[in-house]
CSV table of C-alpha atoms in Angstrom, one decimal:
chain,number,residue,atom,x,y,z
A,26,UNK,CA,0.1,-11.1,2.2
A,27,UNK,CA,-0.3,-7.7,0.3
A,28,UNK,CA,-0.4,-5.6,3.5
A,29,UNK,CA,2.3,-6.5,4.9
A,30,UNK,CA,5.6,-5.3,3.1
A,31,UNK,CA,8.3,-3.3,3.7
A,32,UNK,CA,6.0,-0.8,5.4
A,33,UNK,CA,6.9,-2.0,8.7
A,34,UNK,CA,10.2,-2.0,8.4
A,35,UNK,CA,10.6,1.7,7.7
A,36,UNK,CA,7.0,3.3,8.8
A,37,UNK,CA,7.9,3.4,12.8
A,38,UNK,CA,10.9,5.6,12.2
A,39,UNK,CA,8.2,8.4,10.2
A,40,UNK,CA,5.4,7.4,12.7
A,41,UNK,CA,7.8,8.3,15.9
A,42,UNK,CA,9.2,11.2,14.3
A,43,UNK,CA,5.8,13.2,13.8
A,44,UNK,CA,4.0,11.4,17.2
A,45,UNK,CA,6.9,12.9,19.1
A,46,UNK,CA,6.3,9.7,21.7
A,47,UNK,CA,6.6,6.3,21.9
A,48,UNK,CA,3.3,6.3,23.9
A,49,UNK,CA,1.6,7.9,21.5
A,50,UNK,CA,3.4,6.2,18.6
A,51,UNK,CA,2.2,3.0,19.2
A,52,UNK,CA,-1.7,4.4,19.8
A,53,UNK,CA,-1.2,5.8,16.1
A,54,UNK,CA,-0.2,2.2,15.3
A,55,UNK,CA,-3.6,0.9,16.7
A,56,UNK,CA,-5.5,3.1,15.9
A,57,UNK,CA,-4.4,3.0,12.2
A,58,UNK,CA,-5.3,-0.8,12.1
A,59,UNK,CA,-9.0,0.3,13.2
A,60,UNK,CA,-9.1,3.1,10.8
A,61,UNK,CA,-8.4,0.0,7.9
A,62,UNK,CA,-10.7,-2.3,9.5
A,63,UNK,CA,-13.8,0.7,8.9
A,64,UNK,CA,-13.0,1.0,4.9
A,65,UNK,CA,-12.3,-2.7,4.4
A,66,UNK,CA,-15.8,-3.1,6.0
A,67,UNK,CA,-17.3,-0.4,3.4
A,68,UNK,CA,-15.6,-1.9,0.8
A,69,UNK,CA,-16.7,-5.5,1.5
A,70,UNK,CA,-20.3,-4.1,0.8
A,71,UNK,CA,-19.0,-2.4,-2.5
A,72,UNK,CA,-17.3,-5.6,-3.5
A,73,UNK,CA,-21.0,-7.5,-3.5
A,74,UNK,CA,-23.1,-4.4,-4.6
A,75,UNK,CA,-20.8,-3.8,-7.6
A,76,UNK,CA,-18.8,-7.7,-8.1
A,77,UNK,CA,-16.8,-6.4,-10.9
A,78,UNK,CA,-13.0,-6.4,-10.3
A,79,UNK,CA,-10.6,-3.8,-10.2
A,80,UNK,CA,-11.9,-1.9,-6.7
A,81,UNK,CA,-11.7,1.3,-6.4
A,82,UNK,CA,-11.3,2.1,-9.9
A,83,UNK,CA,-14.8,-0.1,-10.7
A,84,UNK,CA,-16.9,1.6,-8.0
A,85,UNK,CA,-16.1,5.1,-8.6
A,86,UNK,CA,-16.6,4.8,-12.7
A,87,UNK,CA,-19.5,3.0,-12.2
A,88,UNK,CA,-21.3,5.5,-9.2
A,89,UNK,CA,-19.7,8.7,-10.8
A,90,UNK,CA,-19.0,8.4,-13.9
A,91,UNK,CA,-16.0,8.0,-16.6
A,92,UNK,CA,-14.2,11.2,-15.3
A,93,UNK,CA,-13.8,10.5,-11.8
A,94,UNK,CA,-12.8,6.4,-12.6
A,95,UNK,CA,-10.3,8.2,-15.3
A,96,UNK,CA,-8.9,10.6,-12.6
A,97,UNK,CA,-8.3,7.4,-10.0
A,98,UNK,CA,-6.5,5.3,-12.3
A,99,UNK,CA,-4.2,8.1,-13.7
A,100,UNK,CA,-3.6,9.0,-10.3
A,101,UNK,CA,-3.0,5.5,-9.5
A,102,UNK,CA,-0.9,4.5,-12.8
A,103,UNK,CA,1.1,7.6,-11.9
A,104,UNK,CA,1.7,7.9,-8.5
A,105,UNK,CA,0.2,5.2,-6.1
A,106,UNK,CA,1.4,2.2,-7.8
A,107,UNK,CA,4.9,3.5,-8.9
A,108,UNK,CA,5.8,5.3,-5.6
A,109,UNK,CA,4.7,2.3,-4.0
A,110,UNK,CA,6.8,0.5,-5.9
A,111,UNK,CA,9.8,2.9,-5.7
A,112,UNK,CA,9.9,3.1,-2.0
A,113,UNK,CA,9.6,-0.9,-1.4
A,114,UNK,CA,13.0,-1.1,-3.7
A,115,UNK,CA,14.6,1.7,-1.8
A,116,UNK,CA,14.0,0.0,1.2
A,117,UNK,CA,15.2,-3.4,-0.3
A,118,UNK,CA,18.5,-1.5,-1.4
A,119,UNK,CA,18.7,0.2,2.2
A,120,UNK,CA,18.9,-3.1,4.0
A,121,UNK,CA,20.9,-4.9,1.5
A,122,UNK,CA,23.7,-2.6,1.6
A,123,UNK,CA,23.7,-1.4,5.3
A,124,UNK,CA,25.5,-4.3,6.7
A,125,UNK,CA,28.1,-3.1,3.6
A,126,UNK,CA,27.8,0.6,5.6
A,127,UNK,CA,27.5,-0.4,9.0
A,128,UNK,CA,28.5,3.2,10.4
A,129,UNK,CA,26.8,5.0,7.9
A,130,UNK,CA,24.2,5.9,5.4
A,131,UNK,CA,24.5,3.9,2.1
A,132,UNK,CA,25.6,6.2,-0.8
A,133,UNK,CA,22.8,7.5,-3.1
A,134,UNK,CA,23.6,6.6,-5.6
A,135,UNK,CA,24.4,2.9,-4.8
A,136,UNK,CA,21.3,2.5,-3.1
A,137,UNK,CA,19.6,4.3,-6.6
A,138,UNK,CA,21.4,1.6,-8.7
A,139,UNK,CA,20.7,-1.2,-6.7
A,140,UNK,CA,17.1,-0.6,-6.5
A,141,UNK,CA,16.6,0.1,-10.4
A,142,UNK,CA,18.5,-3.7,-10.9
A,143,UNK,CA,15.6,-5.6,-8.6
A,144,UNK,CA,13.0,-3.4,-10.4
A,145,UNK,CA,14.3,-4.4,-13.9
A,146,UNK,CA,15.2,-7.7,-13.0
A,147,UNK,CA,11.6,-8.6,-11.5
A,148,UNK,CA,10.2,-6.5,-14.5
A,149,UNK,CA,11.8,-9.4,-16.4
A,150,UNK,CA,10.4,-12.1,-14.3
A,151,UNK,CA,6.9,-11.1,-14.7
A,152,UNK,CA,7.1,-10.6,-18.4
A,153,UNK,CA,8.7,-14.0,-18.5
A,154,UNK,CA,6.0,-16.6,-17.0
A,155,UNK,CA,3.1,-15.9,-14.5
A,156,UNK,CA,4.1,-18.9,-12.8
A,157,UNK,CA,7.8,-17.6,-12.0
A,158,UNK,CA,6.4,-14.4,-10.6
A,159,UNK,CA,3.7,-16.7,-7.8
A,160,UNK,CA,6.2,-18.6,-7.2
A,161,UNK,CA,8.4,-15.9,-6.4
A,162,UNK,CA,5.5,-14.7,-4.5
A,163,UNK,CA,4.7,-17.5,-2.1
A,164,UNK,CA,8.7,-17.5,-1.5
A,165,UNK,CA,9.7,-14.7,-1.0
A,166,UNK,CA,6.6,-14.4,1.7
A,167,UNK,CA,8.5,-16.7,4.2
A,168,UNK,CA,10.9,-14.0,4.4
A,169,UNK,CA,8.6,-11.3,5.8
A,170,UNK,CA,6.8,-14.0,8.2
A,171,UNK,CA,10.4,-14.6,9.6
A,172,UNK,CA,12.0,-11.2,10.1
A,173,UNK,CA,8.4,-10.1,11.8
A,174,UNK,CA,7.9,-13.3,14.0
A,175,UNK,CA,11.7,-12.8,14.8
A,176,UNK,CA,11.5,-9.6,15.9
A,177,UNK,CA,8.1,-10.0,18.3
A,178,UNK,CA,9.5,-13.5,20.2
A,179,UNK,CA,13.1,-11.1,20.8
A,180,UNK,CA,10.9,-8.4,21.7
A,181,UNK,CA,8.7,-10.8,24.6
A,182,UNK,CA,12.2,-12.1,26.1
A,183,UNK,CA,13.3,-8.6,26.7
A,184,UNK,CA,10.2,-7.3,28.5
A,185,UNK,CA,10.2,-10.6,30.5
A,186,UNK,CA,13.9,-10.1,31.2
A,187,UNK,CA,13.1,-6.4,32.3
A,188,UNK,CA,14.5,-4.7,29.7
A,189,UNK,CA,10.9,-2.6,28.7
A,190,UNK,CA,12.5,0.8,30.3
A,191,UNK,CA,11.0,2.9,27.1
A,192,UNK,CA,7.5,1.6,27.1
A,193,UNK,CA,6.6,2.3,31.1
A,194,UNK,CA,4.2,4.9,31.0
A,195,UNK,CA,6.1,7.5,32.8
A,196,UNK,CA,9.0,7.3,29.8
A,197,UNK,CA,6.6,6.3,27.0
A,198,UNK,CA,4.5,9.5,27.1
A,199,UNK,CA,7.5,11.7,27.5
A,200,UNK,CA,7.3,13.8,24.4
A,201,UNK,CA,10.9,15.2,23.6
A,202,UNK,CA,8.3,17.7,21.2
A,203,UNK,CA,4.5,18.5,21.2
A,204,UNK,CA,2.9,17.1,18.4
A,205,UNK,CA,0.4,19.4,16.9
A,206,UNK,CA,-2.4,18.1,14.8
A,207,UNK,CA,-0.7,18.4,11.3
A,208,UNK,CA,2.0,16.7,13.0
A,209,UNK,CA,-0.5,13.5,14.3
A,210,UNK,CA,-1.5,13.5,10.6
A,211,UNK,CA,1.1,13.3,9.2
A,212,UNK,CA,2.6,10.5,11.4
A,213,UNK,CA,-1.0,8.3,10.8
A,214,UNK,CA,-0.2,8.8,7.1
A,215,UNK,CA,3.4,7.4,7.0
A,216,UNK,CA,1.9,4.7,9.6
A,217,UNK,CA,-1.6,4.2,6.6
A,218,UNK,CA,1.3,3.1,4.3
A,219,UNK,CA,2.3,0.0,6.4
A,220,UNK,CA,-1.5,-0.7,6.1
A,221,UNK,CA,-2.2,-0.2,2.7
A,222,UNK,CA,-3.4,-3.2,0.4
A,223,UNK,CA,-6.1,-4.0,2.6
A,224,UNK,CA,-8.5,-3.6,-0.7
A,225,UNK,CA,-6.8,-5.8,-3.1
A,226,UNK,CA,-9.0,-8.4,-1.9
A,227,UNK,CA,-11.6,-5.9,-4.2
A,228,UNK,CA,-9.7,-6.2,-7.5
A,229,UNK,CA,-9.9,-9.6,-7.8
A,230,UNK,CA,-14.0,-9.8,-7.1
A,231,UNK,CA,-14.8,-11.6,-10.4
A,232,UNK,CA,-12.1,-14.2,-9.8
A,233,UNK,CA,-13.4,-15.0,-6.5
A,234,UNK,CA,-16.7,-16.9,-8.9
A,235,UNK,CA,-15.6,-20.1,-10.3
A,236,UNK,CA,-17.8,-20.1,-13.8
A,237,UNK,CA,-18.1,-24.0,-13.5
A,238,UNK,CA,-20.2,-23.5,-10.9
A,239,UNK,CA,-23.5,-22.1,-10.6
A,240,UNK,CA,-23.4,-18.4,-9.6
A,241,UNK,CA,-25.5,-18.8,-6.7
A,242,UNK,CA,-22.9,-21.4,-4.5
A,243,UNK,CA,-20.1,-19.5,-5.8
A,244,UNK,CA,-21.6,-16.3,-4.5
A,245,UNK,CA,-22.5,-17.7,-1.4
A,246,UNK,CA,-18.9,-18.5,-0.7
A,247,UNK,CA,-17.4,-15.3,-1.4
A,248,UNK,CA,-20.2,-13.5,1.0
A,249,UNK,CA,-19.2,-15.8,3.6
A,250,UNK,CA,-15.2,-15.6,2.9
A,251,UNK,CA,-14.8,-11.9,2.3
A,252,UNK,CA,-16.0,-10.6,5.8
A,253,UNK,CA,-13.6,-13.5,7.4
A,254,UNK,CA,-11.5,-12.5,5.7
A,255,UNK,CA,-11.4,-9.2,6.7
A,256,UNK,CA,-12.1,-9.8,10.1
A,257,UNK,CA,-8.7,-12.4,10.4
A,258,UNK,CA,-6.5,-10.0,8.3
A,259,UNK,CA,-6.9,-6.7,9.9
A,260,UNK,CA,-6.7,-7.4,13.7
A,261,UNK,CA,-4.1,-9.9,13.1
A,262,UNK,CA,-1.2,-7.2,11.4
A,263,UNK,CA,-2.7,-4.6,13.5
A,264,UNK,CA,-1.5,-7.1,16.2
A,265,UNK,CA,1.4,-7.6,14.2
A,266,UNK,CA,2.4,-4.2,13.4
A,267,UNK,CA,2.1,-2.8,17.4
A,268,UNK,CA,4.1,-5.8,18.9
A,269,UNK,CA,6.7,-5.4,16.6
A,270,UNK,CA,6.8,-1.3,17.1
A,271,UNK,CA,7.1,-2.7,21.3
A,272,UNK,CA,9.7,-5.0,20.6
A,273,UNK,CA,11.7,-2.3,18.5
A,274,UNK,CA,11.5,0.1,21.8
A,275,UNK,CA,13.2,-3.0,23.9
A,276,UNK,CA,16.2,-2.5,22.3
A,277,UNK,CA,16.3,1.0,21.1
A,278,UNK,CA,15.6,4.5,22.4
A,279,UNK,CA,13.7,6.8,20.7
A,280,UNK,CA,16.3,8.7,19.5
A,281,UNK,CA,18.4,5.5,18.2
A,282,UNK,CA,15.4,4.3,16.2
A,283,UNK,CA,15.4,7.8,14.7
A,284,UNK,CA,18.8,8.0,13.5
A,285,UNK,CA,18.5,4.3,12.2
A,286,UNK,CA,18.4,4.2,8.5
A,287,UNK,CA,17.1,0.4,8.6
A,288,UNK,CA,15.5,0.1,12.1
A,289,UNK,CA,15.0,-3.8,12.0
A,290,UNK,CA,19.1,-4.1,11.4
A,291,UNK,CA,19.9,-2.0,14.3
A,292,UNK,CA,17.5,-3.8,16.2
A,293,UNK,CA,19.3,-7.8,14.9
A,294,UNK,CA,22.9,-5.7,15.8
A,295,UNK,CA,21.7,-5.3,19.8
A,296,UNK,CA,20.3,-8.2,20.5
A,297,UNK,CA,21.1,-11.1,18.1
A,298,UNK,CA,24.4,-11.0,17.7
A,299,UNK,CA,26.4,-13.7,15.5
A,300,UNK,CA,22.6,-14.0,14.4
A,301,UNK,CA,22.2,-10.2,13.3
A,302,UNK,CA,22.5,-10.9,9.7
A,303,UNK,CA,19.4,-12.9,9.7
A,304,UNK,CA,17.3,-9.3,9.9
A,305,UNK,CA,18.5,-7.8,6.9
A,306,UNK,CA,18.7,-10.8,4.9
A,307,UNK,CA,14.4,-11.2,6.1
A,308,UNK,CA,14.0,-7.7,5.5
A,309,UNK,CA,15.4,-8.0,1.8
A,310,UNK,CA,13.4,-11.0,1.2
A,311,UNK,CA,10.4,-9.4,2.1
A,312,UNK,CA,10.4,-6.7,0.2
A,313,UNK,CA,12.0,-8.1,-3.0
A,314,UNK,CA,8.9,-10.7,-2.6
A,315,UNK,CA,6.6,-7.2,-2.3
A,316,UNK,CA,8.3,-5.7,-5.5
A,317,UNK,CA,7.5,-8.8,-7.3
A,318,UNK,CA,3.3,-8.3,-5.8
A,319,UNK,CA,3.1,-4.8,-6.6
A,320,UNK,CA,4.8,-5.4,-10.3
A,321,UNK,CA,1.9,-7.9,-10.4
A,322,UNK,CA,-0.5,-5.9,-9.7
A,323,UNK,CA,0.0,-2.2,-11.1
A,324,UNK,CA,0.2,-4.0,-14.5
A,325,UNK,CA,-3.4,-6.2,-13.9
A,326,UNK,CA,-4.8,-2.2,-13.3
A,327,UNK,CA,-2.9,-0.8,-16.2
A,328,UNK,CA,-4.5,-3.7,-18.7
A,329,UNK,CA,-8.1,-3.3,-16.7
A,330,UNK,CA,-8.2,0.4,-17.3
A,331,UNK,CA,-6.7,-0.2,-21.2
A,332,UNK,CA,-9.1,-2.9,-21.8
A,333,UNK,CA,-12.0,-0.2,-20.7
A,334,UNK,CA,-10.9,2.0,-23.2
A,335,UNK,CA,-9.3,4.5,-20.2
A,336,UNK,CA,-5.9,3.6,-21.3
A,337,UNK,CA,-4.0,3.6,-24.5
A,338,UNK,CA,-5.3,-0.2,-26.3
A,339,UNK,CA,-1.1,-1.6,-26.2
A,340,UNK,CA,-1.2,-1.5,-22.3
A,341,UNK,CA,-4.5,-3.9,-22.7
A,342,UNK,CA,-2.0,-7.1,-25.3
A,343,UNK,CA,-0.8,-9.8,-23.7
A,344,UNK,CA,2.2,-12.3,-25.2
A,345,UNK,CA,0.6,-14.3,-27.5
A,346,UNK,CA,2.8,-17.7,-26.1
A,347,UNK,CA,3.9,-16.2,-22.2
A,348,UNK,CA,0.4,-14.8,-21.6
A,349,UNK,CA,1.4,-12.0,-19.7
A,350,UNK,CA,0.6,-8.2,-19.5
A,351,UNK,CA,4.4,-6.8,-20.7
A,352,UNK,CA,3.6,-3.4,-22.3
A,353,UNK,CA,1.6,-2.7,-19.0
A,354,UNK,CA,4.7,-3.6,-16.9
A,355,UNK,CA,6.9,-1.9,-19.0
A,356,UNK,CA,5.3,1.0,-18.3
A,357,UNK,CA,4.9,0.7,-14.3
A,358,UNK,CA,8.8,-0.3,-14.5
A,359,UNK,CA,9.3,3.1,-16.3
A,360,UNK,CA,7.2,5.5,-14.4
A,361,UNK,CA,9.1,3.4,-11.0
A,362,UNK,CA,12.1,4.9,-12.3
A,363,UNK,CA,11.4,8.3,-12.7
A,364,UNK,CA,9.8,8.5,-9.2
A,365,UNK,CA,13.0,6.8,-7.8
A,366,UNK,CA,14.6,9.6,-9.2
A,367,UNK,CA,12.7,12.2,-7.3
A,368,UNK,CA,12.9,12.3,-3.9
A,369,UNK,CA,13.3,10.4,-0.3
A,370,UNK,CA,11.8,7.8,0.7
A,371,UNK,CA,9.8,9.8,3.5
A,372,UNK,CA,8.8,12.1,0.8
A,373,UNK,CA,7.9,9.9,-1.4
A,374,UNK,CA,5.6,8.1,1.4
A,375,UNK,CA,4.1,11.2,2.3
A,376,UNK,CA,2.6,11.2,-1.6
A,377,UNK,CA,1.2,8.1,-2.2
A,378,UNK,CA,-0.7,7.9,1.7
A,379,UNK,CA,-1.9,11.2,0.9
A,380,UNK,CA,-3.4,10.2,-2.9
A,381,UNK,CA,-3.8,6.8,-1.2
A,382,UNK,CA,-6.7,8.3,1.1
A,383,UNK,CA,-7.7,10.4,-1.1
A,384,UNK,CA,-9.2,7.8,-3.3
A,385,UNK,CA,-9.8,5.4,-0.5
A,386,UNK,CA,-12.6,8.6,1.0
A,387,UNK,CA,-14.0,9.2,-2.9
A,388,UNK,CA,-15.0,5.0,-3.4
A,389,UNK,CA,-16.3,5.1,0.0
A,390,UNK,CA,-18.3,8.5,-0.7
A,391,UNK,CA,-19.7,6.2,-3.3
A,392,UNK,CA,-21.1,4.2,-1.0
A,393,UNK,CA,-23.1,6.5,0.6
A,394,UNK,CA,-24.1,8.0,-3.2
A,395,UNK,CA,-24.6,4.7,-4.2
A,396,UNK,CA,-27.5,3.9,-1.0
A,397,UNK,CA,-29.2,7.2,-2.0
A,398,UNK,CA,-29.2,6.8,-5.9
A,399,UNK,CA,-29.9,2.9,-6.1
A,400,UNK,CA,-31.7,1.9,-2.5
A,401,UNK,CA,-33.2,-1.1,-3.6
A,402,UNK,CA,-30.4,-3.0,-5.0
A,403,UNK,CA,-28.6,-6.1,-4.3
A,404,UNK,CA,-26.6,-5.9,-0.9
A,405,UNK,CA,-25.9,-9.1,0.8
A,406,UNK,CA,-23.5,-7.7,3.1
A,407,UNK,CA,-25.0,-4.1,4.5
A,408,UNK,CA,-23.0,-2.1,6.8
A,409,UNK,CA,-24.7,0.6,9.5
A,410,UNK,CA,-24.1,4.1,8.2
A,411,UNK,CA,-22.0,4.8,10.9
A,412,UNK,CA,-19.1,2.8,9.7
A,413,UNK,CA,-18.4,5.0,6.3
A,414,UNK,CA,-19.2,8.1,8.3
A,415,UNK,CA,-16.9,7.3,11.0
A,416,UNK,CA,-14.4,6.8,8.3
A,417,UNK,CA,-15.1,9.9,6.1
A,418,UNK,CA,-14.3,12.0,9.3
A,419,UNK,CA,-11.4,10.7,9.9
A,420,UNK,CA,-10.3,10.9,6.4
A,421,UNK,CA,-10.9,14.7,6.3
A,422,UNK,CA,-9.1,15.1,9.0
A,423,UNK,CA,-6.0,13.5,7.7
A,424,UNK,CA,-6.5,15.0,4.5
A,425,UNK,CA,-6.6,18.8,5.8
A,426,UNK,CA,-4.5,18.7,8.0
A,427,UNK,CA,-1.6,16.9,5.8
A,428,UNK,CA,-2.6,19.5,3.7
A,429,UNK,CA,-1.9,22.2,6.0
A,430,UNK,CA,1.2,20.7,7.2
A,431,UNK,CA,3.0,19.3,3.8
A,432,UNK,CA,1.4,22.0,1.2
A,433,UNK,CA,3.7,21.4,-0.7
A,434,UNK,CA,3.8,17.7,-1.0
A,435,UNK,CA,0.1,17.6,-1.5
A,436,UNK,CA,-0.3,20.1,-3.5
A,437,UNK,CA,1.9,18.5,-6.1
A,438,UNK,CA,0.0,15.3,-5.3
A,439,UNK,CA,-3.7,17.1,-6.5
A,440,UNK,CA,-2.1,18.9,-9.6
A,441,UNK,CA,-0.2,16.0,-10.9
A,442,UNK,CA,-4.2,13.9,-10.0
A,443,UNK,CA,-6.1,17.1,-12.0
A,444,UNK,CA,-3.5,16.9,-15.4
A,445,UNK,CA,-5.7,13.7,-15.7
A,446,UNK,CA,-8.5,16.0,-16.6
A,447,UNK,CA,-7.8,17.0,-20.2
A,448,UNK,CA,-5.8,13.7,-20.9
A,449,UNK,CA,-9.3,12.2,-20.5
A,450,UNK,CA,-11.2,14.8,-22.9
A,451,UNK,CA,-8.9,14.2,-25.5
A,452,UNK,CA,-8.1,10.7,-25.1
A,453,UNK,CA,-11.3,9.8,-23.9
A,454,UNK,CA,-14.3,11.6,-24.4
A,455,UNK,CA,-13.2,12.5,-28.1
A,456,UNK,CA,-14.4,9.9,-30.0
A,457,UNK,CA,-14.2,10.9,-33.2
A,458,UNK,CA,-10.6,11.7,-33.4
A,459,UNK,CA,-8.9,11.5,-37.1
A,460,UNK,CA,-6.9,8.7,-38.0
A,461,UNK,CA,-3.6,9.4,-37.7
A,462,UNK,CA,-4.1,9.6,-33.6
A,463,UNK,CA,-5.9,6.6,-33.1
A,464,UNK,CA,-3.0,4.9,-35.1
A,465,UNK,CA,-0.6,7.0,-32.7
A,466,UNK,CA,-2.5,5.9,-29.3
C-alpha cells in the first residue's frame, strides 16, 4: 500500500528518457524491484536486532550516534518527506486537469494552486480525526488497485491481438541515444522513486507487539510476518510495475510516452475510449489516497524525532480531545509548499531518490557496523553478508554517478543534508542553553 503511489504513473516517462530504450527501460524496472528486495532484506534484520520504531532514523542514532540520526531526520523532515509529498500532489493536479487541457500542458500555475488545495485540505483531515485520515486511506487505495489492474488486463489484450510492435526485440533495443552510465543512473533513480516505501514496514516495529500479550508469541509473529511480508510485497509490484511499463508500450511509442505529461491518460485516450475517463479519475484517486499516507506519516517522524529531543518539543503535542500530531503536520504541510514552489517534478524526483539512497546505504552500513561492534547479539533473522554488500555496491554506483551527472542537483541535496550540522550543536548538543531559548524552541 505505501509503495505503490503515484510513482508509476509518472516514473516510466523519466526511466525511458535516461535508458534511451524500451528494452532496456523495462530491465531498469526489474532490476530496480531486486535492488528493493536486497535492502528490505537488510532491513528485516535491523527491524529485529534494534525493534524500536521509526527505521532508518532508529538504527543509525542508535549504531552511530546522535549526529548521524540528527542529520537523517533533518534531511528527511526537509527534503524526503516534503518532496515526496510535493511531487505526489503535482501529479494529482497533472491528471486532474489534463482531460481540462487535452492538447496541452496544464498551466503552472493552475496545476501549483490545485495541488496546494489537496495538500491543505488533507492537512485538515489528518488534524481533524485519525479515523477520517484511514479511512481515507483504505479508500482511496481502490483507486490505485484499479487504474494499475486496468492498465495490465488492456495491456495483455493488445499483445494477444498483435499489437506488441515496440517490445519485439529488434525495436525494443533500438536506442534512438546511447545511454552512458550517469545516464543508467539517473534513470534507476527516477525508477527507485516508484519503489520507495518499502521500509515503512520498519517504522512501525514496536506496534507490530501487542502489550497484552506476552512478548515472546508476539515476537514470534512479527519474525514470521515481516520476511513474508517482504517476500509477497516486493516481487508482486516489481511484477506490477514491469507489466504495466509493457502494457504502456502497446499503445504508445516511445516518443508519445515522452511527450505525454500524464502517460496513463494518453494511454485510457488510445485504447478505452468512451471509457478513457476512468484513468485519470484512478490516477487522481490514487495519489490523493498517497497524499493522505505520506501526510500520515512525515508527521508520525516529525513527533518521533521531537519526542527524542531531535526536534523542537511543540512538534512532539498532540490535541488534547482529536489525539492527533497537528503542529508536526503543520509543519510538513509548510515545508510541502515551499518545495512545490521550487522546481519540476523531474527535478524534484531527482532530489529526494538521490537523499533517498543516500540514507537507505548509511542504515544498511549500520548493519555491517552493527555485526562487527555487537556480534553476539540478538538476531533472529540473519542475512548472508553478501546481501548488504551486494547492495552497498550498487548504491555507490548510483550515488557517483548521479553525482557526476546531476552535480548540481545533488550537490544542493548534500549541502541542504550538512546545514543539519550546526542546527544539531546548538539545538542539540548544547544543553545548557539560557532560558530565554529554551522558552523560544
Amino acid at each position: 500500500g505505501n509503495i505503490i503511489g503515484s510513482g508509476i504513473f509518472i516514473s516510466p516517462k523519466g526511466v525511458l528518457e535516461h535508458a534511451g530504450s524500451v528494452g532496456l527501460a523495462l530491465i531498469i524496472w526489474v532490476l530496480g524491484g531486486g535492488v528493493a528486495a536486497l535492502g528490505s532484506l537488510c532491513y528485516a534484520e535491523l527491524g529485529v536486532a534494534i525493534p524500536k520504531s521509526g527505521g532508518d532514523y532508529s538504527y543509525v542514532t542508535e549504531i552511530f550516534g546522535g549526529l548521524a540520526g540528527f542529520l537523517l531526520l533533518w534531511s528527511a523532515v526537509l527534503i524526503m518527506y516534503p518532496t515526496s509529498l510535493a511531487v505526489i500532489a503535482l501529479t494529482f493536479s497533472n491528471y486532474v486537469l489534463q482531460p481540462v487541457f487535452p492538447n496541452c500542458i496544464p498551466p503552472y500555475n493552475a496545476s501549483r494552486i490545485l495541488s496546494m488545495v489537496c495538500l491543505l485540505l488533507l492537512t485538515w483531515v489528518n488534524s481533524s480525526s485519525v479515523r477520517w485520515a484511514t479511512r481515507i486511506q483504505d479508500i482511496f487505495t481502490a483507486g490505485k488497485l484499479l487504474a494499475l489492474t486496468l492498465i495490465i488486463i488492456v495491456g495483455f489484450l493488445q499483445i494477444f491481438k498483435g499489437n506488441y510492435k515496440e517490445l519485439t526485440p529488434s525495436n525494443a533495443f533500438r536506442f534512438w541515444m546511447t545511454p552512458s552510465v550517469g545516464h543508467l543512473a539517473l534513470a534507476f533513480l527516477q525508477g527507485s522513486f516508484a519503489f520507495s516505501g518499502w521500509n515503512f514496514l520498519n517504522y512501525v516495529t514496536e506496534e507490530l507487539v501487542d502489550p497484552r500479550r506476552q512478548v515472546s508469541i508476539s515476537m514470534m509473529l512479527f519474525l514470521k510476518n515481516l520476511p513474508r511480508a517482504i517476500f509477497i510485497s516486493i516481487p508482486l509490484v516489481t511484477f506490477v510495475y514491469t507489466f504495466t511499463n509493457i502494457a504502456y508500450f502497446t499503445a504508445m511509442s516511445p516518443q508519445e510516452l515522452l511527450s505525454s505529461n500524464a502517460v496513463a491518460v494518453t494511454f485510457g485516450e488510445k485504447l478505452l475510449g468512451y471509457f478513457s475517463w476512468v484513468m485519470p479519475v484512478s490516477v487522481a484517486l490514487s495519489t490523493f489516497g498517497g497524499i493522505n499516507g505520506y501526510l500520515f506519516t512525515s508527521s508520525r517522524l516529525c513527533f518521533s524525532g521531537a519526542r527524542e529531543g531531535h526536534l523542537p518539543s511543540l512538534l512532539a503535542m498532540i490535541h488534547v480531545k482529536r489525539c492527533t500530531p497537528i503542529p508536526a503536520l503543520l509543519i510538513c504541510c509548510l515545508a510541502t509548499l515551499i518545495i512545490m514552489l521550487v522546481g519540476d517534478t523531474y527535478t524534484l524526483i531527482n532530489y529526494v531518490s538521490f537523499i533517498n539512497y543516500l540514507c537507505y546505504g548509511v542504515t544498511i552500513i549500520g548493519l555491517i557496523v552493527l555485526r562487527w561492534k555487537k556480534p553476539k547479539i540478538f538476531r533472529p533473522i540473519k542475512v548472508n553478508l553478501l546481501i548488504p554488500i551486494t547492495y552497498l555496491a550498487f548504491w555507490a554506483f548510483l550515488l557517483i554517478f548521479s553525482l557526476y551527472s546531476e552535480p548540481i542537483v545533488c550537490g544542493v541535496g548534500l549541502i541542504i543534508i550538512l546545514t543539519g550540522v550546526p542546527v544539531f550543536f546548538l539545538g542539540v548538543y548544547w544543553r545548557n542553553k539560557p532560558k530565554c531559548v529554551n522558552r523560544l524552541i
